[in-house]
PDB file of C-alpha atoms in Angstrom:
ATOM      1  CA  MET C   1      56.060 -56.021  27.492  1.00 38.00           C
ATOM      2  CA  VAL C   2      57.574 -57.608  24.359  1.00 40.00           C
ATOM      3  CA  LEU C   3      61.322 -58.086  24.319  1.00 42.00           C
ATOM      4  CA  ILE C   4      62.812 -56.856  21.048  1.00 41.00           C
ATOM      5  CA  ARG C   5      66.310 -57.820  19.995  1.00 43.00           C
ATOM      6  CA  ARG C   6      68.138 -55.436  17.687  1.00 40.00           C
ATOM      7  CA  VAL C   7      70.804 -56.451  15.144  1.00 44.00           C
ATOM      8  CA  ALA C   8      72.854 -54.772  12.434  1.00 41.00           C
ATOM      9  CA  ALA C   9      73.967 -51.192  13.061  1.00 37.00           C
ATOM     10  CA  ARG C  10      72.932 -50.881  16.729  1.00 38.00           C
ATOM     11  CA  ALA C  11      73.315 -52.955  19.860  1.00 35.00           C
ATOM     12  CA  SER C  12      70.422 -54.843  21.439  1.00 35.00           C
ATOM     13  CA  ILE C  13      67.789 -52.772  23.137  1.00 36.00           C
ATOM     14  CA  PRO C  14      66.155 -54.005  26.344  1.00 37.00           C
ATOM     15  CA  GLY C  15      62.521 -53.668  25.302  1.00 42.00           C
ATOM     16  CA  GLN C  16      59.935 -51.931  23.232  1.00 42.00           C
ATOM     17  CA  PRO C  17      56.720 -50.308  24.541  1.00 40.00           C
ATOM     18  CA  GLU C  18      53.480 -51.981  23.620  1.00 41.00           C
ATOM     19  CA  ALA C  19      51.492 -49.995  21.092  1.00 39.00           C
ATOM     20  CA  THR C  20      48.504 -48.198  22.522  1.00 34.00           C
ATOM     21  CA  THR C  21      47.121 -47.517  19.100  1.00 36.00           C
ATOM     22  CA  SER C  22      47.818 -49.472  15.942  1.00 38.00           C
ATOM     23  CA  VAL C  23      46.886 -49.123  12.300  1.00 37.00           C
ATOM     24  CA  THR C  24      47.711 -51.798   9.789  1.00 38.00           C
ATOM     25  CA  THR C  25      47.616 -51.752   6.032  1.00 38.00           C
ATOM     26  CA  THR C  26      46.239 -54.777   4.151  1.00 41.00           C
ATOM     27  CA  PRO C  27      48.578 -56.076   1.450  1.00 41.00           C
ATOM     28  CA  ALA C  28      47.152 -57.296  -1.847  1.00 41.00           C
ATOM     29  CA  PRO C  29      48.494 -60.525  -3.380  1.00 51.00           C
ATOM     30  CA  GLY C  30      52.101 -59.772  -4.275  1.00 62.00           C
ATOM     31  CA  THR C  31      54.862 -61.008  -6.494  1.00 71.00           C
ATOM     32  CA  PRO C  32      55.764 -64.719  -6.049  1.00 80.00           C
ATOM     33  CA  PRO C  33      58.818 -65.638  -3.991  1.00 83.00           C
ATOM     34  CA  LEU C  34      62.173 -66.002  -5.675  1.00 82.00           C
ATOM     35  CA  ALA C  35      62.735 -69.265  -7.501  1.00 82.00           C
ATOM     36  CA  ASP C  36      64.822 -71.726  -5.483  1.00 83.00           C
ATOM     37  CA  ALA C  37      67.735 -71.530  -7.932  1.00 86.00           C
ATOM     38  CA  THR C  38      67.803 -67.717  -7.877  1.00 86.00           C
ATOM     39  CA  LEU C  39      67.467 -67.691  -4.118  1.00 84.00           C
ATOM     40  CA  ALA C  40      70.426 -70.042  -3.712  1.00 86.00           C
ATOM     41  CA  GLN C  41      72.567 -68.020  -6.107  1.00 89.00           C
ATOM     42  CA  ILE C  42      72.052 -64.620  -4.523  1.00 87.00           C
ATOM     43  CA  ALA C  43      72.210 -65.999  -0.984  1.00 85.00           C
ATOM     44  CA  ALA C  44      75.568 -67.656  -1.767  1.00 86.00           C
ATOM     45  CA  GLY C  45      77.068 -64.189  -2.162  1.00 84.00           C
ATOM     46  CA  GLY C  46      75.992 -63.006   1.288  1.00 89.00           C
ATOM     47  CA  VAL C  47      76.249 -63.954   4.939  1.00 93.00           C
ATOM     48  CA  THR C  48      73.626 -66.310   6.351  1.00 93.00           C
ATOM     49  CA  ARG C  49      72.427 -65.624   9.896  1.00 95.00           C
ATOM     50  CA  SER C  50      69.681 -66.985  12.132  1.00 97.00           C
ATOM     51  CA  PHE C  51      67.636 -64.755  14.407  1.00 97.00           C
ATOM     52  CA  PRO C  52      65.197 -65.485  17.228  1.00 97.00           C
ATOM     53  CA  ARG C  53      61.642 -64.180  17.280  1.00 95.00           C
ATOM     54  CA  ASN C  54      61.241 -60.412  17.883  1.00 94.00           C
ATOM     55  CA  THR C  55      64.645 -59.478  16.484  1.00 97.00           C
ATOM     56  CA  VAL C  56      64.637 -56.055  14.783  1.00 96.00           C
ATOM     57  CA  LEU C  57      66.621 -56.557  11.577  1.00 96.00           C
ATOM     58  CA  ILE C  58      66.102 -53.059  10.127  1.00 94.00           C
ATOM     59  CA  HIS C  59      65.206 -49.856  11.934  1.00 92.00           C
ATOM     60  CA  ASP C  60      63.337 -46.989  10.293  1.00 91.00           C
ATOM     61  CA  GLY C  61      65.709 -44.079   9.660  1.00 89.00           C
ATOM     62  CA  ASP C  62      68.948 -46.038   9.853  1.00 88.00           C
ATOM     63  CA  VAL C  63      71.406 -45.805   6.987  1.00 85.00           C
ATOM     64  CA  GLY C  64      72.109 -49.224   5.521  1.00 82.00           C
ATOM     65  CA  ASP C  65      72.889 -50.901   2.253  1.00 84.00           C
ATOM     66  CA  SER C  66      71.980 -54.543   2.871  1.00 90.00           C
ATOM     67  CA  LEU C  67      69.249 -56.663   1.441  1.00 91.00           C
ATOM     68  CA  TYR C  68      67.758 -59.306   3.780  1.00 94.00           C
ATOM     69  CA  ILE C  69      66.589 -62.413   1.944  1.00 92.00           C
ATOM     70  CA  THR C  70      64.368 -64.685   4.012  1.00 93.00           C
ATOM     71  CA  ILE C  71      65.419 -68.336   3.752  1.00 93.00           C
ATOM     72  CA  ALA C  72      63.187 -69.618   6.567  1.00 94.00           C
ATOM     73  CA  GLY C  73      60.777 -67.938   8.960  1.00 95.00           C
ATOM     74  CA  ARG C  74      58.682 -64.801   8.710  1.00 93.00           C
ATOM     75  CA  VAL C  75      59.252 -61.020   9.140  1.00 94.00           C
ATOM     76  CA  LYS C  76      56.993 -58.032   9.629  1.00 90.00           C
ATOM     77  CA  VAL C  77      57.596 -54.650   7.971  1.00 89.00           C
ATOM     78  CA  TYR C  78      56.259 -51.765  10.013  1.00 86.00           C
ATOM     79  CA  ALA C  79      56.653 -48.139  10.996  1.00 82.00           C
ATOM     80  CA  SER C  80      56.047 -46.614  14.435  1.00 82.00           C
ATOM     81  CA  ASN C  81      56.314 -43.374  16.343  1.00 79.00           C
ATOM     82  CA  GLU C  82      57.454 -42.439  19.857  1.00 80.00           C
ATOM     83  CA  GLU C  83      53.909 -42.716  21.183  1.00 77.00           C
ATOM     84  CA  GLY C  84      53.762 -46.420  20.245  1.00 74.00           C
ATOM     85  CA  LYS C  85      51.434 -46.035  17.273  1.00 73.00           C
ATOM     86  CA  GLU C  86      52.296 -48.659  14.700  1.00 74.00           C
ATOM     87  CA  VAL C  87      51.585 -49.120  11.015  1.00 71.00           C
ATOM     88  CA  VAL C  88      52.123 -52.701   9.765  1.00 75.00           C
ATOM     89  CA  ILE C  89      53.047 -52.521   6.111  1.00 80.00           C
ATOM     90  CA  ASP C  90      53.543 -56.124   5.103  1.00 81.00           C
ATOM     91  CA  PHE C  91      54.675 -59.630   6.051  1.00 86.00           C
ATOM     92  CA  HIS C  92      57.294 -61.700   4.195  1.00 89.00           C
ATOM     93  CA  GLY C  93      58.243 -65.367   4.269  1.00 91.00           C
ATOM     94  CA  PRO C  94      60.762 -67.685   2.639  1.00 91.00           C
ATOM     95  CA  GLY C  95      61.951 -66.589  -0.805  1.00 89.00           C
ATOM     96  CA  GLU C  96      61.066 -62.950  -0.193  1.00 90.00           C
ATOM     97  CA  TYR C  97      63.326 -60.048   0.691  1.00 89.00           C
ATOM     98  CA  VAL C  98      63.309 -56.725   2.518  1.00 92.00           C
ATOM     99  CA  GLY C  99      65.572 -53.690   2.515  1.00 89.00           C
ATOM    100  CA  GLU C 100      65.523 -53.002  -1.195  1.00 86.00           C
ATOM    101  CA  MET C 101      64.283 -49.434  -0.647  1.00 81.00           C
ATOM    102  CA  SER C 102      67.658 -48.403   0.827  1.00 76.00           C
ATOM    103  CA  LEU C 103      69.765 -49.662  -2.083  1.00 77.00           C
ATOM    104  CA  ASP C 104      69.837 -46.084  -3.363  1.00 80.00           C
ATOM    105  CA  GLY C 105      71.806 -45.043  -0.282  1.00 79.00           C
ATOM    106  CA  ALA C 106      68.893 -43.275   1.448  1.00 83.00           C
ATOM    107  CA  PRO C 107      67.877 -44.032   5.090  1.00 88.00           C
ATOM    108  CA  ARG C 108      65.639 -47.014   5.750  1.00 89.00           C
ATOM    109  CA  SER C 109      61.962 -46.145   5.185  1.00 86.00           C
ATOM    110  CA  ALA C 110      60.527 -48.762   7.590  1.00 90.00           C
ATOM    111  CA  SER C 111      61.489 -51.203  10.338  1.00 93.00           C
ATOM    112  CA  VAL C 112      61.602 -55.015  10.012  1.00 95.00           C
ATOM    113  CA  VAL C 113      61.200 -57.500  12.880  1.00 95.00           C
ATOM    114  CA  THR C 114      61.109 -61.275  12.922  1.00 96.00           C
ATOM    115  CA  THR C 115      57.762 -62.782  14.003  1.00 92.00           C
ATOM    116  CA  GLU C 116      59.233 -66.270  14.444  1.00 94.00           C
ATOM    117  CA  PRO C 117      62.740 -67.803  14.370  1.00 97.00           C
ATOM    118  CA  THR C 118      64.099 -66.682  10.994  1.00 97.00           C
ATOM    119  CA  THR C 119      67.141 -67.359   8.827  1.00 96.00           C
ATOM    120  CA  CYS C 120      68.244 -64.676   6.378  1.00 95.00           C
ATOM    121  CA  ALA C 121      70.968 -64.204   3.817  1.00 93.00           C
ATOM    122  CA  ILE C 122      72.367 -60.658   4.140  1.00 94.00           C
ATOM    123  CA  VAL C 123      73.695 -59.254   0.863  1.00 93.00           C
ATOM    124  CA  ASN C 124      75.299 -55.802   0.557  1.00 91.00           C
ATOM    125  CA  ARG C 125      74.532 -53.179  -2.069  1.00 88.00           C
ATOM    126  CA  ALA C 126      77.561 -53.895  -4.287  1.00 89.00           C
ATOM    127  CA  GLN C 127      76.708 -57.609  -4.397  1.00 90.00           C
ATOM    128  CA  VAL C 128      73.080 -56.869  -5.227  1.00 89.00           C
ATOM    129  CA  ARG C 129      74.141 -54.507  -8.014  1.00 88.00           C
ATOM    130  CA  ASP C 130      76.430 -57.109  -9.581  1.00 90.00           C
ATOM    131  CA  PHE C 131      73.736 -59.774  -9.293  1.00 90.00           C
ATOM    132  CA  LEU C 132      71.181 -57.491 -10.984  1.00 89.00           C
ATOM    133  CA  LEU C 133      73.523 -56.925 -13.903  1.00 91.00           C
ATOM    134  CA  SER C 134      74.185 -60.627 -14.430  1.00 91.00           C
ATOM    135  CA  HIS C 135      70.662 -61.918 -13.647  1.00 90.00           C
ATOM    136  CA  PRO C 136      67.959 -60.045 -15.530  1.00 90.00           C
ATOM    137  CA  ASP C 137      65.262 -62.370 -14.091  1.00 88.00           C
ATOM    138  CA  PHE C 138      66.066 -61.019 -10.627  1.00 88.00           C
ATOM    139  CA  ALA C 139      66.043 -57.473 -11.931  1.00 89.00           C
ATOM    140  CA  LEU C 140      62.542 -58.049 -13.360  1.00 89.00           C
ATOM    141  CA  HIS C 141      61.444 -59.565 -10.041  1.00 87.00           C
ATOM    142  CA  LEU C 142      62.643 -56.485  -8.201  1.00 88.00           C
ATOM    143  CA  VAL C 143      60.777 -54.204 -10.621  1.00 90.00           C
ATOM    144  CA  GLU C 144      57.592 -56.211 -10.166  1.00 89.00           C
ATOM    145  CA  LYS C 145      58.003 -56.088  -6.355  1.00 85.00           C
ATOM    146  CA  LEU C 146      58.347 -52.297  -6.424  1.00 86.00           C
ATOM    147  CA  ILE C 147      55.266 -52.000  -8.675  1.00 89.00           C
ATOM    148  CA  HIS C 148      53.366 -54.133  -6.201  1.00 84.00           C
ATOM    149  CA  ARG C 149      54.516 -51.858  -3.363  1.00 80.00           C
ATOM    150  CA  VAL C 150      53.095 -48.830  -5.150  1.00 85.00           C
ATOM    151  CA  ARG C 151      49.782 -50.637  -5.785  1.00 85.00           C
ATOM    152  CA  VAL C 152      49.553 -51.651  -2.111  1.00 79.00           C
ATOM    153  CA  ALA C 153      50.229 -48.086  -0.984  1.00 78.00           C
ATOM    154  CA  THR C 154      47.526 -46.772  -3.318  1.00 83.00           C
ATOM    155  CA  GLU C 155      44.952 -49.329  -2.138  1.00 79.00           C
ATOM    156  CA  ASN C 156      45.742 -48.626   1.497  1.00 73.00           C
ATOM    157  CA  VAL C 157      45.329 -44.874   1.074  1.00 77.00           C
ATOM    158  CA  LYS C 158      41.971 -45.492  -0.562  1.00 78.00           C
ATOM    159  CA  SER C 159      40.918 -47.887   2.148  1.00 72.00           C
ATOM    160  CA  LEU C 160      41.872 -45.637   5.040  1.00 71.00           C
ATOM    161  CA  ALA C 161      40.323 -42.579   3.409  1.00 71.00           C
ATOM    162  CA  LEU C 162      37.149 -44.056   1.988  1.00 70.00           C
ATOM    163  CA  SER C 163      36.237 -47.099   4.117  1.00 80.00           C
ATOM    164  CA  ASP C 164      34.853 -47.348   7.666  1.00 90.00           C
ATOM    165  CA  VAL C 165      36.047 -50.006  10.159  1.00 91.00           C
ATOM    166  CA  TYR C 166      33.602 -52.622   8.830  1.00 93.00           C
ATOM    167  CA  GLY C 167      34.758 -51.997   5.232  1.00 91.00           C
ATOM    168  CA  ARG C 168      38.402 -52.415   6.279  1.00 90.00           C
ATOM    169  CA  LEU C 169      37.527 -55.595   8.184  1.00 93.00           C
ATOM    170  CA  VAL C 170      35.801 -57.079   5.129  1.00 93.00           C
ATOM    171  CA  ARG C 171      38.768 -56.160   2.948  1.00 89.00           C
ATOM    172  CA  LEU C 172      41.175 -57.824   5.341  1.00 90.00           C
ATOM    173  CA  LEU C 173      39.132 -61.044   5.545  1.00 93.00           C
ATOM    174  CA  ASN C 174      38.590 -61.199   1.809  1.00 91.00           C
ATOM    175  CA  THR C 175      42.323 -60.666   1.226  1.00 88.00           C
ATOM    176  CA  LEU C 176      43.391 -63.424   3.612  1.00 90.00           C
ATOM    177  CA  ALA C 177      40.627 -65.989   2.954  1.00 92.00           C
ATOM    178  CA  GLN C 178      41.210 -69.039   0.821  1.00 92.00           C
ATOM    179  CA  PRO C 179      38.654 -71.535  -0.593  1.00 92.00           C
ATOM    180  CA  ALA C 180      37.794 -74.303   1.900  1.00 89.00           C
ATOM    181  CA  ASP C 181      37.386 -77.955   0.870  1.00 86.00           C
ATOM    182  CA  SER C 182      34.044 -78.070   2.626  1.00 82.00           C
ATOM    183  CA  GLY C 183      32.766 -74.944   0.887  1.00 85.00           C
ATOM    184  CA  GLY C 184      33.047 -71.278   1.759  1.00 90.00           C
ATOM    185  CA  TRP C 185      36.385 -69.673   2.634  1.00 94.00           C
ATOM    186  CA  VAL C 186      38.785 -70.004   5.492  1.00 94.00           C
ATOM    187  CA  VAL C 187      41.391 -67.582   6.860  1.00 93.00           C
ATOM    188  CA  PRO C 188      44.531 -69.715   7.387  1.00 89.00           C
ATOM    189  CA  GLU C 189      46.110 -67.351   9.872  1.00 85.00           C
ATOM    190  CA  LYS C 190      44.907 -67.863  13.444  1.00 84.00           C
ATOM    191  CA  LEU C 191      44.098 -64.274  14.385  1.00 86.00           C
ATOM    192  CA  THR C 192      42.989 -62.892  17.708  1.00 87.00           C
ATOM    193  CA  GLN C 193      40.532 -59.992  17.767  1.00 89.00           C
ATOM    194  CA  GLN C 194      43.362 -57.744  18.931  1.00 84.00           C
ATOM    195  CA  GLU C 195      45.495 -58.735  15.934  1.00 81.00           C
ATOM    196  CA  ILE C 196      42.592 -58.062  13.592  1.00 87.00           C
ATOM    197  CA  ALA C 197      42.004 -54.696  15.244  1.00 85.00           C
ATOM    198  CA  ALA C 198      45.658 -53.826  14.767  1.00 77.00           C
ATOM    199  CA  ARG C 199      45.488 -54.669  11.083  1.00 79.00           C
ATOM    200  CA  VAL C 200      42.469 -52.508  10.334  1.00 84.00           C
ATOM    201  CA  GLY C 201      43.073 -49.586  12.669  1.00 78.00           C
ATOM    202  CA  ALA C 202      40.259 -50.146  15.161  1.00 83.00           C
ATOM    203  CA  SER C 203      39.654 -51.065  18.784  1.00 85.00           C
ATOM    204  CA  ARG C 204      39.396 -54.692  19.878  1.00 88.00           C
ATOM    205  CA  ASP C 205      35.918 -53.989  21.240  1.00 93.00           C
ATOM    206  CA  MET C 206      34.718 -52.729  17.881  1.00 93.00           C
ATOM    207  CA  ILE C 207      36.093 -55.822  16.091  1.00 94.00           C
ATOM    208  CA  GLY C 208      34.555 -58.083  18.731  1.00 94.00           C
ATOM    209  CA  LYS C 209      31.150 -56.503  18.151  1.00 95.00           C
ATOM    210  CA  LEU C 210      31.357 -56.797  14.361  1.00 96.00           C
ATOM    211  CA  VAL C 211      32.573 -60.420  14.489  1.00 95.00           C
ATOM    212  CA  LYS C 212      29.779 -61.245  16.964  1.00 95.00           C
ATOM    213  CA  ASP C 213      27.159 -59.689  14.685  1.00 94.00           C
ATOM    214  CA  LEU C 214      28.472 -61.413  11.575  1.00 95.00           C
ATOM    215  CA  THR C 215      28.514 -64.721  13.424  1.00 95.00           C
ATOM    216  CA  ALA C 216      24.938 -64.232  14.589  1.00 95.00           C
ATOM    217  CA  GLY C 217      23.938 -63.453  11.028  1.00 94.00           C
ATOM    218  CA  GLY C 218      25.438 -66.704   9.747  1.00 94.00           C
ATOM    219  CA  TYR C 219      28.097 -65.021   7.642  1.00 95.00           C
ATOM    220  CA  LEU C 220      31.084 -66.501   9.452  1.00 94.00           C
ATOM    221  CA  SER C 221      32.136 -68.677  12.384  1.00 94.00           C
ATOM    222  CA  VAL C 222      35.222 -68.699  14.577  1.00 94.00           C
ATOM    223  CA  GLU C 223      36.670 -71.861  16.108  1.00 91.00           C
ATOM    224  CA  ASP C 224      40.090 -72.026  17.738  1.00 88.00           C
ATOM    225  CA  ARG C 225      40.874 -68.583  16.249  1.00 87.00           C
ATOM    226  CA  THR C 226      40.206 -69.936  12.740  1.00 92.00           C
ATOM    227  CA  ILE C 227      37.721 -67.794  10.844  1.00 95.00           C
ATOM    228  CA  THR C 228      35.468 -69.511   8.307  1.00 95.00           C
ATOM    229  CA  ILE C 229      33.365 -67.380   5.912  1.00 95.00           C
ATOM    230  CA  HIS C 230      30.187 -69.216   4.994  1.00 95.00           C
ATOM    231  CA  ARG C 231      28.728 -66.692   2.541  1.00 93.00           C
ATOM    232  CA  LYS C 232      29.672 -63.442   0.926  1.00 92.00           C
ATOM    233  CA  LEU C 233      30.057 -60.691   3.495  1.00 93.00           C
ATOM    234  CA  PRO C 234      27.675 -57.772   3.002  1.00 91.00           C
ATOM    235  CA  LEU C 235      29.131 -54.543   1.633  1.00 82.00           C
ATOM    236  CA  GLY C 236      27.823 -52.500   4.549  1.00 80.00           C
ATOM    237  CA  TRP C 237      26.819 -53.186   8.149  1.00 75.00           C
TER     238      TRP C 237
END
């Protein structure tokens, strides 16, 4: 059982059921984080708070008008239902922000939880509006972020509708992998098979089988949960 702390509009809740089924979207490379100067300026107008890991900052369906700007740490954007099925939409780190979708006054469209100790600047709708009017660079950044969100949604619909589990696994690994100094590509995140399964909407056993087969074929290796891709993964398996 994972303890989830809840902030903002509601009091803390004692716990959250573990998901029995999980589907996760795979974000494409997004807009760069806010420049340090812009981050400092907009954060100065809000309230800075620190939260422990597993704190729910925003809950899907709540009415709120605050923007959460991550100064340090990492947050996960997700949606879930009463049965524990979860859709992970994205992750955000320092210089990025969440909650912009509710600045029109509508209910929150997703939940946000910290995945590690996190510090945020919380800025209300009126302050964001004033900042947008006086800082066109931030307005452009927000537009680019929303365009990226639409692109990610489109790619994820295509992936879930047109790709099998293997295809979604390849897409996830190719999205996360970075060139390695020794050649090939390495996934910097240390992922368990369960975490990979959650991100591609599959069972842990299925992911374990695919990773085992790809390892036997010399396509990748896994050491201390670090995945190294040695050659281009085949399109089908």
